């Protein structure tokens, strides 16, 4: 692993990552806003990363300085100054107001403010007190008039920039510190991807929405050719762990319903086989074992998940409420004791249940119940991609071993979500996907069809996901009653580019 103070600050691969907007997990730039603006601004050094971080603050966005900077740094628009006096202050940021120091310097140069008075202006803007702002604006305009550097109209416009742009703004030292941290996280992502994803997935538990964080990171890892494998009970790893180059295994404590305390118990239990796990089930919570099976952590036993779940229910019960059929309630205490005493020697759950009948461990009226339990196990259905994906979504927050769309992806003419990222613009394609999220929207009043409902979709298959897939009003109106989160859909679409952002536009959608 690299040492922090030895990281080169001119790594081309790192700046290519910023230019692609692949900044999920990059400090200060991990959200969609940071990804979009990183792709637009394409920072080329630490200073321009600092500018980027400053420009995605609310004030800079609202004042239009972010848009202006993006156009000028990409030579889409010439650099111009409202007045020559501003050039010395703003030339390093393409004539745009990014930092608190710039606002202070402008107030001193054109309004004659002292450094103390200029800093009062900065603090006043942060407080957003309308009375104080009115007083400060008056002093600023009077100072500009007295100095005679700019006209009254120019002074008024400059104050408007400062007032809007400096809300929530950074000082430059703050911005540079953030930029250095952003660069280091981006450097790790592109040069040490296995370590990067392992660390970020592990620390997802400290995020406000851990499951959403894991979903986004795993999908991003797939796009960057890092494979995240399902959990494995025999590894007994609490957190995400590296198991090879570009290979990460899911952390057991990140499975829903399983905490670190249960994994610590598991460390002292023999789980080399499914029989070992069931034989030691009294040392573990039934719900924990169920979560381990349904999440895929027991796939190492090479038994179907349905079979293992049915074995668990036959022995310990699906639940023991009065509404549950007797077949799916737990064995009696006497039957359970016999089960635990003999399962290791007999080595087969159905045979142990048969022995309970043969040895009259159960009373006569329960013999049919035990027989039904045996039939329940023997008739366990084969696992399907659909049921496994439902269970994984419940316990892991996403599908890892499979996707509900897998059963439909052998049809000719369909491509994978991952392939969509590499196809040319305007290419038409067909994909079978799971609709993970639906974001309902309305068109603006200025659009061709004003205030009309449409939606964005987040969709996925087993290769990765696609975000913000667009269903415009006409199509959305036809499918809105059919689509739901979790359904599998056949989508015909094309890839477009708008405002420096890739778009997937849906032409046709059919739930399958």
XYZ file of C-alpha atoms in Angstrom:
512
model
C 0.000 0.000 0.000
C 1.191 3.543 -0.666
C 2.268 6.113 1.915
C 0.121 9.235 2.109
C 3.013 11.682 1.742
C 4.503 9.789 -1.215
C 1.468 9.974 -3.506
C 2.277 11.824 -6.764
C -0.064 14.746 -7.321
C 0.148 14.523 -11.121
C -1.192 11.002 -11.701
C -2.913 10.924 -15.107
C -5.243 8.033 -14.242
C -6.526 9.957 -11.236
C -7.394 13.026 -13.297
C -9.023 10.814 -15.941
C -11.288 9.491 -13.177
C -12.334 13.059 -12.311
C -12.923 13.817 -16.007
C -15.203 10.777 -16.349
C -17.189 11.859 -13.282
C -16.513 8.480 -11.661
C -16.262 10.078 -8.222
C -18.516 7.831 -6.152
C -16.569 7.358 -2.917
C -14.346 10.383 -3.615
C -14.306 12.830 -0.707
C -16.789 15.710 -1.172
C -17.662 14.570 -4.719
C -19.403 11.233 -4.167
C -22.993 12.388 -4.697
C -24.573 12.872 -8.115
C -23.965 16.627 -7.973
C -20.230 16.115 -7.469
C -20.074 13.449 -10.184
C -21.847 15.664 -12.731
C -19.763 18.766 -12.053
C -16.505 16.817 -11.936
C -17.289 15.564 -15.431
C -18.078 19.097 -16.598
C -15.093 20.889 -15.055
C -12.520 18.092 -15.521
C -10.025 19.329 -12.902
C -6.372 19.001 -13.886
C -4.580 19.805 -10.621
C -5.176 20.213 -6.880
C -6.138 23.872 -7.285
C -8.860 23.123 -9.832
C -10.170 20.289 -7.616
C -10.427 22.904 -4.866
C -12.310 25.196 -7.268
C -14.668 22.334 -8.153
C -15.468 21.614 -4.502
C -16.099 25.319 -3.853
C -18.291 25.639 -6.949
C -20.748 22.888 -5.970
C -21.743 24.817 -2.852
C -25.309 26.225 -2.972
C -24.261 29.862 -3.277
C -21.979 29.340 -6.270
C -24.606 27.222 -8.024
C -27.428 29.710 -7.410
C -25.369 32.706 -8.506
C -24.392 31.064 -11.806
C -20.652 31.178 -11.069
C -20.373 27.365 -11.362
C -21.890 27.355 -14.854
C -19.690 30.253 -15.934
C -16.533 28.562 -14.623
C -17.356 25.278 -16.416
C -17.819 27.028 -19.765
C -14.688 29.134 -19.424
C -12.351 26.377 -18.228
C -13.430 24.276 -21.228
C -12.937 27.200 -23.650
C -16.633 27.306 -24.503
C -16.804 30.983 -23.560
C -14.162 33.742 -23.354
C -12.965 35.001 -19.978
C -14.352 38.492 -19.402
C -14.373 40.830 -16.418
C -17.124 43.245 -15.480
C -14.330 45.714 -14.691
C -10.530 45.542 -15.135
C -10.126 46.033 -11.366
C -11.514 42.525 -10.837
C -8.924 40.748 -12.997
C -6.152 40.563 -10.407
C -8.576 38.993 -7.900
C -10.423 36.591 -10.208
C -7.893 35.620 -12.904
C -6.935 32.326 -11.187
C -10.575 31.170 -11.270
C -11.439 32.144 -14.881
C -13.046 35.407 -13.765
C -15.445 33.620 -11.377
C -16.033 34.202 -7.683
C -15.202 30.981 -5.794
C -13.710 31.822 -2.413
C -14.276 34.030 0.609
C -10.829 35.615 0.186
C -11.847 36.867 -3.263
C -14.990 38.526 -1.891
C -12.961 40.168 0.872
C -10.332 41.405 -1.603
C -12.986 42.864 -3.941
C -14.654 44.721 -1.058
C -11.296 46.183 -0.074
C -10.192 47.105 -3.621
C -13.347 48.695 -5.017
C -15.334 49.740 -1.932
C -12.377 50.773 0.220
C -13.336 48.409 3.058
C -10.729 47.709 5.703
C -9.837 44.053 6.180
C -11.963 44.032 9.355
C -14.960 45.586 7.582
C -14.573 43.170 4.626
C -14.545 40.218 7.014
C -17.699 41.595 8.638
C -19.290 41.471 5.176
C -18.307 37.797 4.863
C -19.817 36.955 8.261
C -22.928 38.984 7.537
C -23.603 37.022 4.333
C -23.283 33.755 6.253
C -25.859 34.878 8.827
C -28.382 35.811 6.097
C -29.836 38.622 8.220
C -31.817 40.896 5.815
C -31.473 43.996 8.027
C -27.708 43.615 8.392
C -27.377 42.845 4.681
C -29.270 45.992 3.728
C -26.930 48.058 5.916
C -23.824 46.336 4.536
C -24.990 46.779 0.946
C -25.521 50.482 1.541
C -21.988 50.826 2.952
C -20.583 48.849 0.007
C -22.336 51.021 -2.594
C -21.323 54.209 -0.816
C -17.718 52.981 -0.619
C -17.685 52.178 -4.337
C -19.072 55.606 -5.172
C -16.466 57.277 -2.977
C -13.590 55.248 -4.479
C -14.819 55.835 -8.026
C -13.375 52.595 -9.390
C -16.677 51.177 -10.711
C -20.044 52.660 -11.652
C -23.096 52.387 -9.390
C -24.625 49.757 -11.706
C -21.413 47.714 -11.677
C -21.164 48.021 -7.887
C -24.726 46.797 -7.530
C -24.047 43.772 -9.758
C -20.794 42.918 -7.968
C -22.505 43.037 -4.576
C -25.185 40.721 -5.950
C -22.459 38.207 -6.925
C -20.938 38.408 -3.468
C -24.280 38.128 -1.690
C -25.457 35.099 -3.680
C -22.159 33.371 -4.252
C -20.711 33.558 -0.767
C -23.503 31.751 1.077
C -22.001 28.512 2.422
C -18.744 29.381 0.620
C -15.225 28.140 1.435
C -12.063 29.945 2.259
C -9.301 28.776 -0.067
C -7.211 26.955 2.551
C -10.304 24.940 3.462
C -10.918 24.178 -0.216
C -7.320 23.061 -0.810
C -7.407 20.767 2.232
C -10.619 19.188 0.942
C -9.104 18.938 -2.547
C -6.074 17.059 -1.249
C -8.333 14.559 0.512
C -10.462 14.216 -2.626
C -7.362 13.583 -4.737
C -6.062 10.915 -2.351
C -9.364 9.030 -2.328
C -9.542 9.219 -6.144
C -5.921 8.057 -6.397
C -6.710 5.043 -4.200
C -9.822 4.234 -6.227
C -8.027 4.125 -9.556
C -4.677 2.653 -8.439
C -5.731 0.372 -5.560
C -9.335 -0.518 -6.452
C -9.591 -3.706 -4.367
C -8.422 -1.956 -1.212
C -10.556 1.094 -1.985
C -13.845 -0.769 -2.379
C -13.134 -3.048 0.590
C -12.563 -0.057 2.860
C -15.479 2.022 1.588
C -17.915 -0.900 1.714
C -16.838 -1.691 5.273
C -17.327 1.889 6.421
C -20.747 2.105 4.756
C -22.170 1.136 8.176
C -21.351 4.638 9.411
C -23.257 6.336 6.585
C -26.841 7.664 7.029
C -28.187 4.999 4.619
C -25.795 2.013 4.745
C -27.797 -0.230 2.406
C -28.060 2.481 -0.251
C -24.331 3.125 0.129
C -23.539 -0.580 -0.347
C -25.847 -0.788 -3.378
C -24.170 2.179 -5.080
C -20.620 1.051 -4.275
C -21.166 -2.540 -5.443
C -22.711 -1.385 -8.732
C -19.844 1.059 -9.225
C -17.328 -1.690 -8.440
C -18.892 -3.924 -11.099
C -18.579 -1.159 -13.696
C -14.897 -0.846 -12.767
C -14.283 -4.606 -13.038
C -14.085 -5.264 -9.300
C -16.217 -8.273 -8.370
C -18.064 -8.333 -5.048
C -18.846 -11.909 -4.032
C -21.739 -13.097 -1.861
C -21.037 -13.703 1.839
C -19.541 -17.065 2.855
C -20.321 -18.441 6.318
C -17.073 -20.400 6.437
C -14.961 -17.244 6.045
C -16.490 -15.817 9.247
C -15.388 -12.322 8.153
C -17.166 -9.579 10.089
C -16.620 -6.896 7.427
C -15.960 -6.820 3.701
C -12.618 -8.412 2.883
C -10.216 -8.831 -0.036
C -10.001 -12.370 -1.412
C -7.859 -11.685 -4.487
C -7.013 -9.067 -7.085
C -10.213 -7.107 -7.815
C -12.169 -9.555 -5.645
C -14.055 -8.524 -2.503
C -16.281 -10.711 -0.327
C -19.400 -9.417 1.430
C -19.079 -8.849 5.191
C -21.305 -11.097 7.325
C -22.167 -8.332 9.802
C -23.590 -6.290 6.904
C -26.319 -8.887 6.320
C -29.651 -7.618 7.606
C -30.440 -9.070 11.037
C -26.858 -10.152 11.755
C -24.652 -7.978 13.926
C -21.036 -8.309 15.018
C -22.101 -10.052 18.251
C -23.615 -12.920 16.247
C -20.521 -13.213 14.053
C -18.387 -13.443 17.186
C -20.599 -16.339 18.344
C -20.217 -17.910 14.911
C -16.427 -17.825 15.230
C -16.657 -20.394 18.037
C -18.995 -22.731 16.123
C -18.091 -25.482 13.645
C -19.838 -24.626 10.367
C -17.812 -26.734 7.931
C -21.006 -28.349 6.617
C -24.722 -27.646 6.685
C -25.169 -30.530 9.147
C -22.583 -28.863 11.414
C -24.529 -25.600 11.217
C -27.867 -27.238 12.066
C -26.253 -29.357 14.802
C -25.008 -26.144 16.419
C -28.179 -24.146 15.768
C -29.044 -23.927 19.479
C -25.913 -21.781 19.894
C -27.200 -19.345 17.268
C -30.437 -17.463 16.781
C -32.793 -19.120 14.243
C -33.294 -15.773 12.521
C -29.530 -15.466 12.090
C -29.333 -18.880 10.398
C -32.273 -17.993 8.152
C -30.551 -14.737 7.144
C -27.307 -16.596 6.432
C -29.098 -19.100 4.185
C -31.281 -16.627 2.287
C -28.460 -14.130 1.739
C -26.337 -16.790 0.027
C -23.800 -17.173 2.843
C -24.506 -20.938 2.946
C -24.185 -21.526 -0.812
C -20.734 -22.978 -0.052
C -22.551 -26.136 1.120
C -23.725 -26.708 -2.480
C -27.320 -27.241 -1.397
C -30.284 -25.237 -2.643
C -31.358 -22.345 -0.457
C -34.946 -23.598 -0.534
C -33.823 -27.000 0.778
C -31.775 -25.464 3.616
C -34.583 -23.092 4.607
C -37.070 -25.975 4.696
C -34.706 -28.030 6.868
C -34.436 -25.099 9.256
C -38.210 -24.616 9.408
C -38.841 -28.359 9.875
C -36.549 -28.459 12.903
C -36.910 -25.029 14.526
C -40.178 -23.873 12.985
C -41.013 -21.120 10.548
C -42.573 -19.423 13.527
C -44.466 -20.811 16.487
C -47.598 -18.699 16.433
C -50.960 -20.439 16.789
C -51.804 -19.554 13.158
C -48.819 -21.527 11.833
C -49.556 -25.131 10.720
C -48.142 -27.735 13.117
C -45.852 -29.012 10.330
C -44.043 -25.657 10.298
C -43.705 -25.238 14.035
C -40.645 -26.274 15.984
C -40.015 -29.855 17.098
C -41.035 -30.483 20.705
C -38.341 -30.189 23.377
C -37.998 -33.989 23.585
C -37.805 -34.320 19.800
C -35.257 -31.505 19.608
C -33.067 -33.131 22.236
C -33.050 -36.381 20.238
C -32.313 -34.416 17.075
C -29.291 -32.634 18.572
C -28.008 -35.863 20.163
C -28.079 -37.801 16.880
C -27.730 -35.422 13.924
C -23.918 -35.547 13.826
C -23.802 -39.361 13.867
C -26.649 -39.905 11.403
C -25.608 -36.970 9.217
C -28.941 -36.548 7.462
C -31.855 -34.421 8.656
C -34.601 -36.501 7.016
C -33.180 -39.703 8.563
C -33.065 -38.160 12.035
C -36.716 -37.181 11.680
C -37.504 -40.749 10.596
C -35.689 -42.042 13.679
C -37.883 -39.822 15.855
C -40.880 -41.759 14.499
C -39.255 -45.207 14.547
C -37.945 -44.860 18.101
C -41.253 -43.451 19.367
C -39.588 -40.261 20.518
C -42.763 -38.450 19.495
C -46.232 -39.309 20.679
C -48.477 -41.118 18.177
C -50.553 -38.097 17.208
C -47.365 -36.258 16.182
C -46.060 -38.985 13.866
C -47.998 -37.636 10.892
C -46.688 -34.163 11.663
C -43.094 -35.460 11.547
C -43.854 -37.329 8.284
C -45.208 -34.096 6.825
C -41.995 -32.352 7.853
C -39.965 -34.983 5.979
C -42.129 -34.571 2.857
C -41.824 -30.794 3.193
C -38.023 -31.096 3.036
C -37.925 -33.733 0.285
C -40.219 -31.665 -1.946
C -38.210 -28.450 -1.665
C -38.379 -26.676 -5.050
C -35.277 -25.762 -7.019
C -33.974 -22.267 -6.461
C -34.887 -19.713 -9.123
C -33.145 -16.456 -9.915
C -36.336 -14.681 -8.899
C -36.565 -16.102 -5.362
C -32.818 -15.782 -4.744
C -32.856 -12.175 -5.915
C -35.810 -11.370 -3.624
C -33.994 -12.839 -0.636
C -30.698 -11.124 -1.476
C -32.424 -7.775 -1.886
C -34.036 -8.260 1.537
C -30.892 -9.311 3.397
C -28.061 -7.663 1.432
C -29.820 -4.626 -0.004
C -29.041 -5.710 -3.572
C -28.584 -8.751 -5.803
C -25.077 -10.167 -5.925
C -25.149 -13.810 -7.032
C -27.933 -13.332 -9.566
C -30.656 -11.015 -10.818
C -34.364 -11.598 -11.328
C -33.667 -10.595 -14.940
C -31.329 -13.582 -15.445
C -34.172 -15.869 -16.466
C -34.919 -13.575 -19.437
C -31.425 -12.626 -20.589
C -30.851 -15.568 -22.907
C -33.084 -14.023 -25.547
C -31.308 -12.925 -28.757
C -30.839 -9.207 -29.269
C -30.537 -8.231 -25.614
C -27.398 -6.704 -24.100
C -26.250 -6.179 -20.509
C -26.366 -2.950 -18.506
C -22.568 -2.890 -18.420
C -22.396 -2.988 -22.229
C -24.571 0.145 -22.408
C -21.731 2.197 -20.890
C -19.453 1.430 -23.848
C -21.836 1.704 -26.827
C -21.905 4.750 -29.105
C -24.382 7.599 -28.691
C -27.679 7.211 -30.575
C -27.278 3.405 -30.530
C -30.587 1.627 -29.990
C -30.617 -1.470 -27.791
C -32.790 -3.883 -25.803
C -32.197 -4.897 -22.181
C -34.042 -7.038 -19.643
C -33.671 -5.471 -16.221
C -35.035 -5.206 -12.714
C -36.541 -1.799 -11.945
C -34.893 -0.946 -8.621
C -36.261 2.562 -8.101
C -38.849 4.846 -9.671
C -38.469 8.614 -9.301
C -41.654 10.444 -10.271
C -41.148 13.872 -11.842
C -42.993 16.603 -13.745
C -41.819 18.501 -16.788
C -41.150 22.220 -16.371
C -43.604 24.911 -17.388
C -41.308 25.853 -20.288
C -41.189 22.367 -21.825
C -43.143 21.263 -24.905
C -45.540 19.345 -22.641
C -45.613 21.511 -19.476
C -46.269 20.051 -16.005
C -46.625 16.509 -17.349
C -45.678 13.458 -15.242
C -42.639 11.440 -16.302
C -40.096 9.344 -14.398
C -36.472 8.374 -13.932
C -35.704 4.699 -13.375
C -32.759 3.026 -11.688
C -32.468 -0.404 -13.311
C -30.051 -3.323 -13.024
C -29.146 -6.785 -14.187
C -26.380 -9.033 -12.890
C -23.670 -7.028 -14.683
C -24.300 -3.651 -12.970
C -26.926 -0.886 -12.919
C -28.040 2.095 -14.997
C -29.165 5.254 -13.215
C -31.667 7.908 -14.277
C -33.119 6.021 -17.236
C -35.781 8.374 -18.606
C -39.417 7.600 -19.435
C -40.880 10.747 -21.001
C -44.567 11.663 -20.428
C -46.200 9.829 -23.345
C -44.583 6.478 -22.530
C -44.849 6.963 -18.762
C -48.581 7.580 -19.059
C -48.924 4.183 -20.788
C -46.845 2.163 -18.292
C -47.221 3.934 -14.926
C -49.902 1.493 -13.714
C -47.800 -1.538 -14.680
C -44.320 -0.735 -13.389
C -43.290 -1.111 -9.766
C -40.033 -1.370 -7.848
C -38.771 -4.944 -8.119
C -40.502 -5.852 -11.393
C -38.604 -7.233 -14.397
C -39.008 -5.245 -17.599
C -37.991 -5.486 -21.226
C -36.750 -2.047 -22.246
C -35.994 -0.734 -25.715
C -34.007 2.480 -25.537
C -31.179 4.546 -26.981
C -28.164 6.327 -25.542
C -28.023 10.099 -25.782
C -25.805 12.934 -24.538
C -27.238 16.109 -23.062
C -25.448 18.868 -21.148
C -22.278 16.736 -20.966
C -24.226 13.907 -19.323
C -25.085 10.470 -20.691
C -28.805 9.768 -20.940
C -30.757 6.588 -21.577
C -34.091 7.399 -23.240
C -36.733 4.649 -23.195
C -38.763 4.115 -26.387
C -40.738 1.121 -25.167
C -41.168 -0.711 -21.863
C -42.942 -3.985 -21.159
C -43.190 -5.693 -17.764
C -42.323 -9.391 -18.165
